[in-house]
mmCIF file of C-alpha atoms in Angstrom:
data_model
loop_
_atom_site.group_PDB
_atom_site.id
_atom_site.type_symbol
_atom_site.label_atom_id
_atom_site.label_comp_id
_atom_site.label_asym_id
_atom_site.label_seq_id
_atom_site.Cartn_x
_atom_site.Cartn_y
_atom_site.Cartn_z
ATOM 1 C CA TYR U 1 -5.248 -53.227 -65.568
ATOM 2 C CA ILE U 2 -2.436 -55.474 -65.344
ATOM 3 C CA ASN U 3 -3.075 -59.075 -65.814
ATOM 4 C CA PRO U 4 -2.510 -61.295 -62.200
ATOM 5 C CA THR U 5 -0.676 -64.153 -64.854
ATOM 6 C CA SER U 6 1.923 -61.236 -66.303
ATOM 7 C CA ILE U 7 2.640 -60.083 -62.492
ATOM 8 C CA THR U 8 2.405 -63.890 -61.663
ATOM 9 C CA ILE U 9 5.459 -64.516 -64.060
ATOM 10 C CA ILE U 10 7.422 -61.607 -63.788
ATOM 11 C CA THR U 11 7.531 -61.852 -59.841
ATOM 12 C CA LEU U 12 8.296 -65.898 -60.317
ATOM 13 C CA SER U 13 11.114 -65.192 -62.688
ATOM 14 C CA ILE U 14 12.956 -62.178 -60.693
ATOM 15 C CA ILE U 15 12.942 -64.329 -57.706
ATOM 16 C CA MET U 16 14.345 -67.508 -60.031
ATOM 17 C CA GLY U 17 16.651 -65.848 -61.409
ATOM 18 C CA THR U 18 18.803 -64.423 -57.958
ATOM 19 C CA ILE U 19 17.900 -67.333 -56.477
ATOM 20 C CA MET U 20 19.711 -69.632 -59.589
ATOM 21 C CA THR U 21 22.111 -66.539 -59.641
ATOM 22 C CA MET U 22 22.949 -67.144 -55.504
ATOM 23 C CA SER U 23 22.785 -70.976 -55.073
ATOM 24 C CA SER U 24 24.608 -72.079 -58.652
ATOM 25 C CA SER U 25 28.518 -73.383 -58.663
ATOM 26 C CA ASN U 26 28.427 -73.283 -62.555
ATOM 27 C CA TRP U 27 28.945 -69.570 -64.255
ATOM 28 C CA LEU U 28 26.634 -70.578 -67.014
ATOM 29 C CA MET U 29 23.618 -71.590 -64.565
ATOM 30 C CA ALA U 30 25.194 -68.344 -63.143
ATOM 31 C CA TRP U 31 25.059 -65.258 -65.984
ATOM 32 C CA ILE U 32 21.410 -67.490 -67.046
ATOM 33 C CA GLY U 33 19.663 -66.805 -63.820
ATOM 34 C CA LEU U 34 21.194 -62.834 -63.821
ATOM 35 C CA GLU U 35 19.802 -62.533 -67.472
ATOM 36 C CA LEU U 36 16.200 -63.901 -66.626
ATOM 37 C CA ASN U 37 16.263 -62.159 -63.477
ATOM 38 C CA MET U 38 16.878 -59.064 -65.803
ATOM 39 C CA LEU U 39 14.706 -59.680 -68.149
ATOM 40 C CA ALA U 40 11.913 -60.075 -66.192
ATOM 41 C CA ILE U 41 12.384 -56.534 -64.106
ATOM 42 C CA LEU U 42 12.167 -55.117 -67.460
ATOM 43 C CA PRO U 43 8.824 -53.926 -67.416
ATOM 44 C CA VAL U 44 8.060 -53.525 -63.901
ATOM 45 C CA ILE U 45 10.824 -50.178 -65.190
ATOM 46 C CA SER U 46 9.021 -49.003 -67.893
ATOM 47 C CA LYS U 47 5.216 -49.430 -66.454
ATOM 48 C CA PRO U 48 4.593 -45.478 -66.036
ATOM 49 C CA LYS U 49 4.082 -45.200 -69.345
ATOM 50 C CA THR U 50 6.293 -42.164 -69.091
ATOM 51 C CA THR U 51 9.342 -41.325 -71.436
ATOM 52 C CA ARG U 52 11.447 -41.407 -68.432
ATOM 53 C CA ALA U 53 10.739 -45.078 -67.127
ATOM 54 C CA SER U 54 11.315 -45.675 -71.297
ATOM 55 C CA GLU U 55 14.188 -43.971 -70.953
ATOM 56 C CA ALA U 56 15.332 -46.081 -67.590
ATOM 57 C CA THR U 57 14.444 -49.136 -69.057
ATOM 58 C CA ILE U 58 16.590 -48.878 -71.255
ATOM 59 C CA LYS U 59 19.710 -47.253 -69.393
ATOM 60 C CA TYR U 60 19.272 -50.633 -67.377
ATOM 61 C CA PHE U 61 18.789 -52.777 -70.059
ATOM 62 C CA LEU U 62 21.795 -51.350 -71.784
ATOM 63 C CA THR U 63 24.016 -51.689 -69.084
ATOM 64 C CA GLN U 64 23.546 -54.648 -67.681
ATOM 65 C CA ALA U 65 23.654 -56.368 -70.463
ATOM 66 C CA ILE U 66 27.366 -54.612 -71.025
ATOM 67 C CA ALA U 67 27.778 -56.414 -67.812
ATOM 68 C CA SER U 68 26.741 -60.166 -68.864
ATOM 69 C CA ALA U 69 28.484 -59.865 -71.863
ATOM 70 C CA MET U 70 31.478 -58.560 -69.565
ATOM 71 C CA MET U 71 30.565 -61.547 -67.533
ATOM 72 C CA LEU U 72 30.029 -64.032 -70.185
ATOM 73 C CA LEU U 73 33.741 -63.236 -71.241
ATOM 74 C CA SER U 74 35.329 -63.559 -68.221
ATOM 75 C CA SER U 75 34.075 -67.366 -67.819
ATOM 76 C CA THR U 76 34.611 -68.245 -70.715
ATOM 77 C CA THR U 77 38.889 -67.091 -70.072
ATOM 78 C CA ASN U 78 38.812 -68.707 -67.228
ATOM 79 C CA ALA U 79 36.671 -71.765 -68.924
ATOM 80 C CA TRP U 80 39.820 -71.799 -72.197
ATOM 81 C CA GLN U 81 42.257 -71.302 -69.508
ATOM 82 C CA THR U 82 42.001 -73.485 -66.381
ATOM 83 C CA GLY U 83 39.356 -76.665 -67.952
ATOM 84 C CA SER U 84 36.632 -75.235 -65.830
ATOM 85 C CA TRP U 85 33.555 -73.531 -65.061
ATOM 86 C CA ASP U 86 33.102 -74.179 -61.256
ATOM 87 C CA ILE U 87 32.405 -70.095 -59.823
ATOM 88 C CA LEU U 88 35.290 -71.261 -57.423
ATOM 89 C CA GLU U 89 38.008 -72.102 -59.601
ATOM 90 C CA LEU U 90 38.398 -68.274 -61.019
ATOM 91 C CA LYS U 91 41.680 -68.742 -60.893
ATOM 92 C CA ASN U 92 43.089 -66.577 -64.048
ATOM 93 C CA LYS U 93 44.066 -62.421 -63.075
ATOM 94 C CA PHE U 94 42.304 -61.128 -65.983
ATOM 95 C CA SER U 95 39.375 -63.066 -65.744
ATOM 96 C CA THR U 96 38.991 -62.314 -61.976
ATOM 97 C CA THR U 97 38.874 -58.386 -63.044
ATOM 98 C CA ILE U 98 36.847 -58.927 -65.734
ATOM 99 C CA MET U 99 34.732 -60.435 -63.886
ATOM 100 C CA THR U 100 34.786 -58.233 -60.281
ATOM 101 C CA LEU U 101 34.430 -55.222 -62.491
ATOM 102 C CA SER U 102 31.419 -56.810 -64.107
ATOM 103 C CA LEU U 103 29.897 -57.365 -61.024
ATOM 104 C CA MET U 104 30.087 -54.203 -59.672
ATOM 105 C CA MET U 105 28.835 -52.900 -63.239
ATOM 106 C CA LYS U 106 25.489 -55.061 -61.992
ATOM 107 C CA MET U 107 25.309 -53.239 -58.381
ATOM 108 C CA GLY U 108 25.980 -49.655 -59.512
ATOM 109 C CA ALA U 109 29.152 -49.538 -57.502
ATOM 110 C CA ALA U 110 31.294 -46.501 -58.760
ATOM 111 C CA PRO U 111 33.788 -45.516 -61.350
ATOM 112 C CA ILE U 112 30.546 -47.703 -63.149
ATOM 113 C CA HIS U 113 27.832 -46.426 -61.691
ATOM 114 C CA PHE U 114 26.504 -43.367 -63.546
ATOM 115 C CA TRP U 115 23.264 -45.959 -64.947
ATOM 116 C CA LEU U 116 21.944 -45.970 -60.811
ATOM 117 C CA PRO U 117 20.838 -42.898 -60.340
ATOM 118 C CA GLU U 118 19.123 -41.661 -63.711
ATOM 119 C CA VAL U 119 17.204 -45.160 -63.776
ATOM 120 C CA LEU U 120 15.958 -44.534 -59.040
ATOM 121 C CA GLN U 121 14.367 -41.322 -61.199
ATOM 122 C CA GLY U 122 13.039 -42.304 -63.589
ATOM 123 C CA THR U 123 10.480 -45.310 -62.609
ATOM 124 C CA THR U 124 8.627 -45.710 -59.151
ATOM 125 C CA LEU U 125 9.220 -45.720 -55.396
ATOM 126 C CA GLN U 126 8.419 -49.748 -55.008
ATOM 127 C CA THR U 127 10.727 -50.579 -58.749
ATOM 128 C CA ALA U 128 13.836 -48.465 -56.555
ATOM 129 C CA LEU U 129 13.248 -50.113 -53.453
ATOM 130 C CA LEU U 130 13.433 -53.714 -55.843
ATOM 131 C CA ILE U 131 16.573 -51.508 -58.028
ATOM 132 C CA THR U 132 18.108 -50.973 -53.804
ATOM 133 C CA THR U 133 17.983 -53.881 -52.267
ATOM 134 C CA TRP U 134 17.226 -57.415 -54.694
ATOM 135 C CA GLN U 135 19.049 -56.601 -57.742
ATOM 136 C CA LYS U 136 21.781 -56.081 -55.158
ATOM 137 C CA LEU U 137 21.461 -59.870 -53.837
ATOM 138 C CA ALA U 138 22.893 -61.882 -57.238
ATOM 139 C CA PRO U 139 26.244 -59.721 -57.584
ATOM 140 C CA ILE U 140 27.154 -59.724 -54.238
ATOM 141 C CA SER U 141 26.675 -63.559 -53.520
ATOM 142 C CA LEU U 142 29.104 -63.675 -56.773
ATOM 143 C CA MET U 143 31.386 -61.663 -55.573
ATOM 144 C CA TYR U 144 31.454 -63.171 -52.385
ATOM 145 C CA MET U 145 32.356 -65.995 -53.671
ATOM 146 C CA ILE U 146 35.052 -65.263 -55.828
ATOM 147 C CA SER U 147 36.051 -63.129 -53.162
ATOM 148 C CA ASN U 148 39.291 -65.139 -52.449
ATOM 149 C CA ASN U 149 40.553 -64.824 -55.383
ATOM 150 C CA ILE U 150 40.312 -60.766 -56.391
ATOM 151 C CA GLN U 151 43.109 -58.342 -55.875
ATOM 152 C CA PRO U 152 42.418 -56.463 -53.164
ATOM 153 C CA ALA U 153 43.816 -53.233 -54.212
ATOM 154 C CA LEU U 154 41.265 -53.712 -56.832
ATOM 155 C CA LEU U 155 38.039 -53.656 -54.550
ATOM 156 C CA MET U 156 39.678 -51.203 -52.022
ATOM 157 C CA SER U 157 40.011 -48.503 -54.488
ATOM 158 C CA ALA U 158 37.077 -49.810 -56.240
ATOM 159 C CA GLY U 159 35.191 -49.455 -52.945
ATOM 160 C CA ILE U 160 36.963 -46.096 -51.671
ATOM 161 C CA LEU U 161 35.895 -44.313 -55.000
ATOM 162 C CA SER U 162 32.149 -45.527 -54.235
ATOM 163 C CA MET U 163 32.215 -43.484 -50.992
ATOM 164 C CA ILE U 164 33.787 -40.256 -52.725
ATOM 165 C CA VAL U 165 31.382 -40.738 -55.450
ATOM 166 C CA GLY U 166 28.146 -41.265 -53.285
ATOM 167 C CA GLY U 167 29.276 -39.205 -50.860
ATOM 168 C CA LEU U 168 29.302 -36.059 -53.274
ATOM 169 C CA GLY U 169 27.042 -36.942 -56.013
ATOM 170 C CA GLY U 170 24.545 -36.791 -53.075
ATOM 171 C CA ILE U 171 25.786 -33.847 -51.003
ATOM 172 C CA ASN U 172 23.300 -31.115 -54.202
ATOM 173 C CA GLN U 173 20.034 -33.598 -54.498
ATOM 174 C CA THR U 174 16.389 -32.165 -53.909
ATOM 175 C CA GLN U 175 14.849 -35.376 -55.621
ATOM 176 C CA LEU U 176 14.978 -38.341 -52.851
ATOM 177 C CA ARG U 177 15.591 -40.828 -55.437
ATOM 178 C CA LYS U 178 18.692 -39.787 -56.836
ATOM 179 C CA THR U 179 19.583 -38.993 -52.471
ATOM 180 C CA MET U 180 18.560 -42.803 -52.085
ATOM 181 C CA ALA U 181 20.680 -43.733 -55.233
ATOM 182 C CA TYR U 182 24.090 -41.730 -53.755
ATOM 183 C CA SER U 183 23.034 -43.538 -50.986
ATOM 184 C CA SER U 184 22.755 -47.082 -51.999
ATOM 185 C CA ILE U 185 26.643 -46.787 -53.620
ATOM 186 C CA ASN U 186 28.655 -44.747 -50.712
ATOM 187 C CA ASN U 187 27.487 -47.701 -48.851
ATOM 188 C CA LEU U 188 28.481 -50.064 -51.579
ATOM 189 C CA GLY U 189 31.473 -48.742 -51.131
ATOM 190 C CA TRP U 190 31.512 -50.153 -47.897
ATOM 191 C CA THR U 191 30.355 -52.904 -48.502
ATOM 192 C CA ILE U 192 33.584 -53.437 -51.162
ATOM 193 C CA MET U 193 36.227 -52.233 -49.287
ATOM 194 C CA ILE U 194 35.533 -54.530 -46.651
ATOM 195 C CA MET U 195 35.035 -57.986 -49.102
ATOM 196 C CA ALA U 196 38.604 -57.753 -49.924
ATOM 197 C CA LEU U 197 38.968 -58.714 -46.739
ATOM 198 C CA SER U 198 36.722 -60.338 -44.864
ATOM 199 C CA PRO U 199 33.393 -60.715 -46.803
ATOM 200 C CA ASN U 200 31.568 -62.055 -43.890
ATOM 201 C CA LEU U 201 31.645 -58.582 -42.865
ATOM 202 C CA ALA U 202 31.002 -57.184 -46.191
ATOM 203 C CA VAL U 203 27.484 -58.933 -46.327
ATOM 204 C CA MET U 204 26.687 -58.412 -43.426
ATOM 205 C CA ASN U 205 26.797 -54.551 -44.566
ATOM 206 C CA ILE U 206 25.025 -55.395 -46.917
ATOM 207 C CA PHE U 207 22.169 -56.774 -45.154
ATOM 208 C CA ILE U 208 22.299 -53.876 -42.883
ATOM 209 C CA TYR U 209 21.586 -51.597 -45.376
ATOM 210 C CA MET U 210 18.906 -53.528 -46.940
ATOM 211 C CA ILE U 211 17.038 -53.682 -43.394
ATOM 212 C CA MET U 212 17.359 -49.641 -43.396
ATOM 213 C CA THR U 213 16.797 -48.535 -46.328
ATOM 214 C CA THR U 214 13.590 -50.993 -47.339
ATOM 215 C CA PRO U 215 10.964 -48.744 -44.548
ATOM 216 C CA ILE U 216 12.460 -45.492 -46.083
ATOM 217 C CA PHE U 217 11.147 -46.968 -49.807
ATOM 218 C CA LEU U 218 7.987 -48.092 -48.078
ATOM 219 C CA MET U 219 7.121 -45.051 -45.625
ATOM 220 C CA MET U 220 8.661 -42.417 -48.483
ATOM 221 C CA THR U 221 5.706 -45.097 -50.431
ATOM 222 C CA SER U 222 3.255 -45.018 -48.008
ATOM 223 C CA THR U 223 3.504 -40.982 -47.992
ATOM 224 C CA SER U 224 3.851 -39.648 -52.006
ATOM 225 C CA THR U 225 6.994 -38.343 -51.162
ATOM 226 C CA LYS U 226 9.961 -37.683 -54.170
ATOM 227 C CA THR U 227 11.494 -34.834 -52.993
ATOM 228 C CA LEU U 228 12.642 -32.540 -50.207
ATOM 229 C CA GLN U 229 10.112 -30.168 -50.512
ATOM 230 C CA ASN U 230 7.408 -32.889 -50.290
ATOM 231 C CA LEU U 231 9.755 -34.034 -47.053
ATOM 232 C CA THR U 232 9.258 -30.567 -45.678
ATOM 233 C CA THR U 233 4.878 -31.401 -45.796
ATOM 234 C CA THR U 234 4.491 -34.489 -44.264
ATOM 235 C CA TRP U 235 5.195 -33.508 -40.792
ATOM 236 C CA THR U 236 1.684 -32.428 -39.888
ATOM 237 C CA THR U 237 0.043 -34.905 -41.344
ATOM 238 C CA SER U 238 2.038 -38.308 -40.880
ATOM 239 C CA THR U 239 4.256 -37.012 -38.212
ATOM 240 C CA ALA U 240 5.906 -40.487 -37.073
ATOM 241 C CA THR U 241 6.295 -41.544 -40.360
ATOM 242 C CA THR U 242 8.549 -38.308 -41.140
ATOM 243 C CA LEU U 243 10.318 -38.798 -37.630
ATOM 244 C CA SER U 244 10.712 -42.213 -38.876
ATOM 245 C CA ILE U 245 12.162 -41.679 -42.060
ATOM 246 C CA ALA U 246 14.384 -39.464 -40.719
ATOM 247 C CA LEU U 247 15.806 -41.636 -37.923
ATOM 248 C CA LEU U 248 15.910 -44.026 -40.718
ATOM 249 C CA MET U 249 18.216 -41.400 -42.559
ATOM 250 C CA LEU U 250 21.066 -41.035 -39.691
ATOM 251 C CA SER U 251 21.238 -45.126 -39.021
ATOM 252 C CA THR U 252 21.586 -45.053 -42.365
ATOM 253 C CA SER U 253 24.658 -42.717 -42.475
ATOM 254 C CA GLY U 254 26.172 -44.441 -40.332
ATOM 255 C CA LEU U 255 25.724 -42.092 -36.997
ATOM 256 C CA PRO U 256 26.274 -43.611 -33.248
ATOM 257 C CA PRO U 257 24.143 -44.992 -31.544
ATOM 258 C CA PHE U 258 21.748 -45.904 -34.568
ATOM 259 C CA THR U 259 22.030 -49.576 -36.450
ATOM 260 C CA GLY U 260 24.334 -48.231 -38.885
ATOM 261 C CA PHE U 261 27.237 -47.472 -37.625
ATOM 262 C CA LEU U 262 27.635 -50.722 -36.404
ATOM 263 C CA PRO U 263 28.598 -52.587 -39.583
ATOM 264 C CA LYS U 264 31.371 -49.008 -40.488
ATOM 265 C CA MET U 265 32.606 -49.602 -36.971
ATOM 266 C CA LEU U 266 33.653 -53.002 -37.370
ATOM 267 C CA ALA U 267 35.002 -52.571 -40.659
ATOM 268 C CA LEU U 268 36.679 -49.416 -39.214
ATOM 269 C CA ASN U 269 38.111 -52.309 -37.174
ATOM 270 C CA GLU U 270 38.979 -54.839 -39.621
ATOM 271 C CA LEU U 271 40.560 -51.923 -41.619
ATOM 272 C CA ILE U 272 43.042 -51.374 -38.381
ATOM 273 C CA THR U 273 44.359 -54.433 -37.000
ATOM 274 C CA GLN U 274 45.525 -54.897 -41.097
ATOM 275 C CA LYS U 275 47.502 -52.382 -40.577
ATOM 276 C CA LEU U 276 46.241 -50.173 -42.786
ATOM 277 C CA THR U 277 45.116 -46.846 -40.888
ATOM 278 C CA THR U 278 45.267 -45.071 -44.376
ATOM 279 C CA LEU U 279 42.417 -46.421 -45.443
ATOM 280 C CA ALA U 280 40.171 -46.464 -42.735
ATOM 281 C CA THR U 281 41.015 -42.034 -42.180
ATOM 282 C CA LEU U 282 40.024 -42.181 -45.285
ATOM 283 C CA ALA U 283 37.360 -44.392 -45.070
ATOM 284 C CA ILE U 284 36.304 -41.718 -42.043
ATOM 285 C CA MET U 285 36.208 -39.179 -44.302
ATOM 286 C CA THR U 286 34.303 -39.906 -47.416
ATOM 287 C CA SER U 287 31.704 -41.291 -45.030
ATOM 288 C CA LEU U 288 31.383 -37.142 -43.087
ATOM 289 C CA VAL U 289 31.082 -36.021 -46.698
ATOM 290 C CA SER U 290 27.592 -38.376 -47.345
ATOM 291 C CA LEU U 291 26.768 -37.815 -43.748
ATOM 292 C CA LEU U 292 26.929 -33.955 -44.549
ATOM 293 C CA PHE U 293 23.147 -34.442 -46.599
ATOM 294 C CA TYR U 294 21.892 -37.168 -44.764
ATOM 295 C CA LEU U 295 22.391 -34.797 -41.763
ATOM 296 C CA ARG U 296 20.543 -31.847 -44.367
ATOM 297 C CA ILE U 297 17.914 -33.918 -44.712
ATOM 298 C CA THR U 298 16.924 -34.503 -40.986
ATOM 299 C CA TYR U 299 18.205 -31.364 -40.038
ATOM 300 C CA LEU U 300 14.568 -30.116 -42.360
ATOM 301 C CA ILE U 301 12.419 -32.604 -41.389
ATOM 302 C CA MET U 302 13.133 -32.232 -37.475
ATOM 303 C CA VAL U 303 14.323 -28.503 -37.144
ATOM 304 C CA LEU U 304 12.591 -26.556 -40.068
ATOM 305 C CA THR U 305 9.287 -28.147 -40.758
ATOM 306 C CA SER U 306 8.946 -29.439 -36.790
ATOM 307 C CA PRO U 307 5.885 -28.147 -34.983
ATOM 308 C CA MET U 308 7.910 -27.592 -31.573
ATOM 309 C CA THR U 309 10.730 -24.795 -33.480
ATOM 310 C CA THR U 310 7.391 -22.443 -34.362
#
């Protein structure tokens, strides 16, 4: 039994923290919002009384605390140099780099992504959904606000690295929560890479990803699916749900004619327009790697378990 008052306080704090960060123009208020949000989600992650959940909570807390400390260091250094705490006034090069790394750490982008698959694996599907969608809004909005001041080379290299890590990491997974974590890292890679050229397109990309991820997690929750093996047995009990998961997986991979193809096509178009053809080619190659594990899941669902093939 959980006290309804506790649930209300925690839910409000998670929502308030994110909204506070997204709507503030001052680094200190943005930091307070992120801290409020982080402290409120810790009891949610540790709710299953298992050692795995406790471990996930500690890992989440430590990474977020380090990222918050880096954020404070960056904004304080900038305030010391420029005399302003304004988010849009992040002009110092050192501050901008540290801030970008801190925000990447907060949302789980490579090369500081190690905590994300572990945390998702240690908690429930609903909490995993919360971490992969809602928890990314505040850092993404801060990155959007300072995108004009960040060095494009930093964002693009981090983006490509996230795509590679997300693609290769997901290939060998049998646990769906870890697969979704690597899928999240891969999609974040696209978002971060295009943030350097077109911040609006980056926001559109992350929103489309969230819209596709939410029903996948909700359907996995409703069918109690946690591994690929579970997924192969759900066809008989809930065919429509399993088929929807397969199609949503294909959409997340960016396969035409699904929705997920649109932001990737626009991102590649933007890269080619800016004469970054090599980067565009590299992005396509890495998305082929991630397509591999999405197709594997879809193949397992639709070909191996479907009654039509037996």
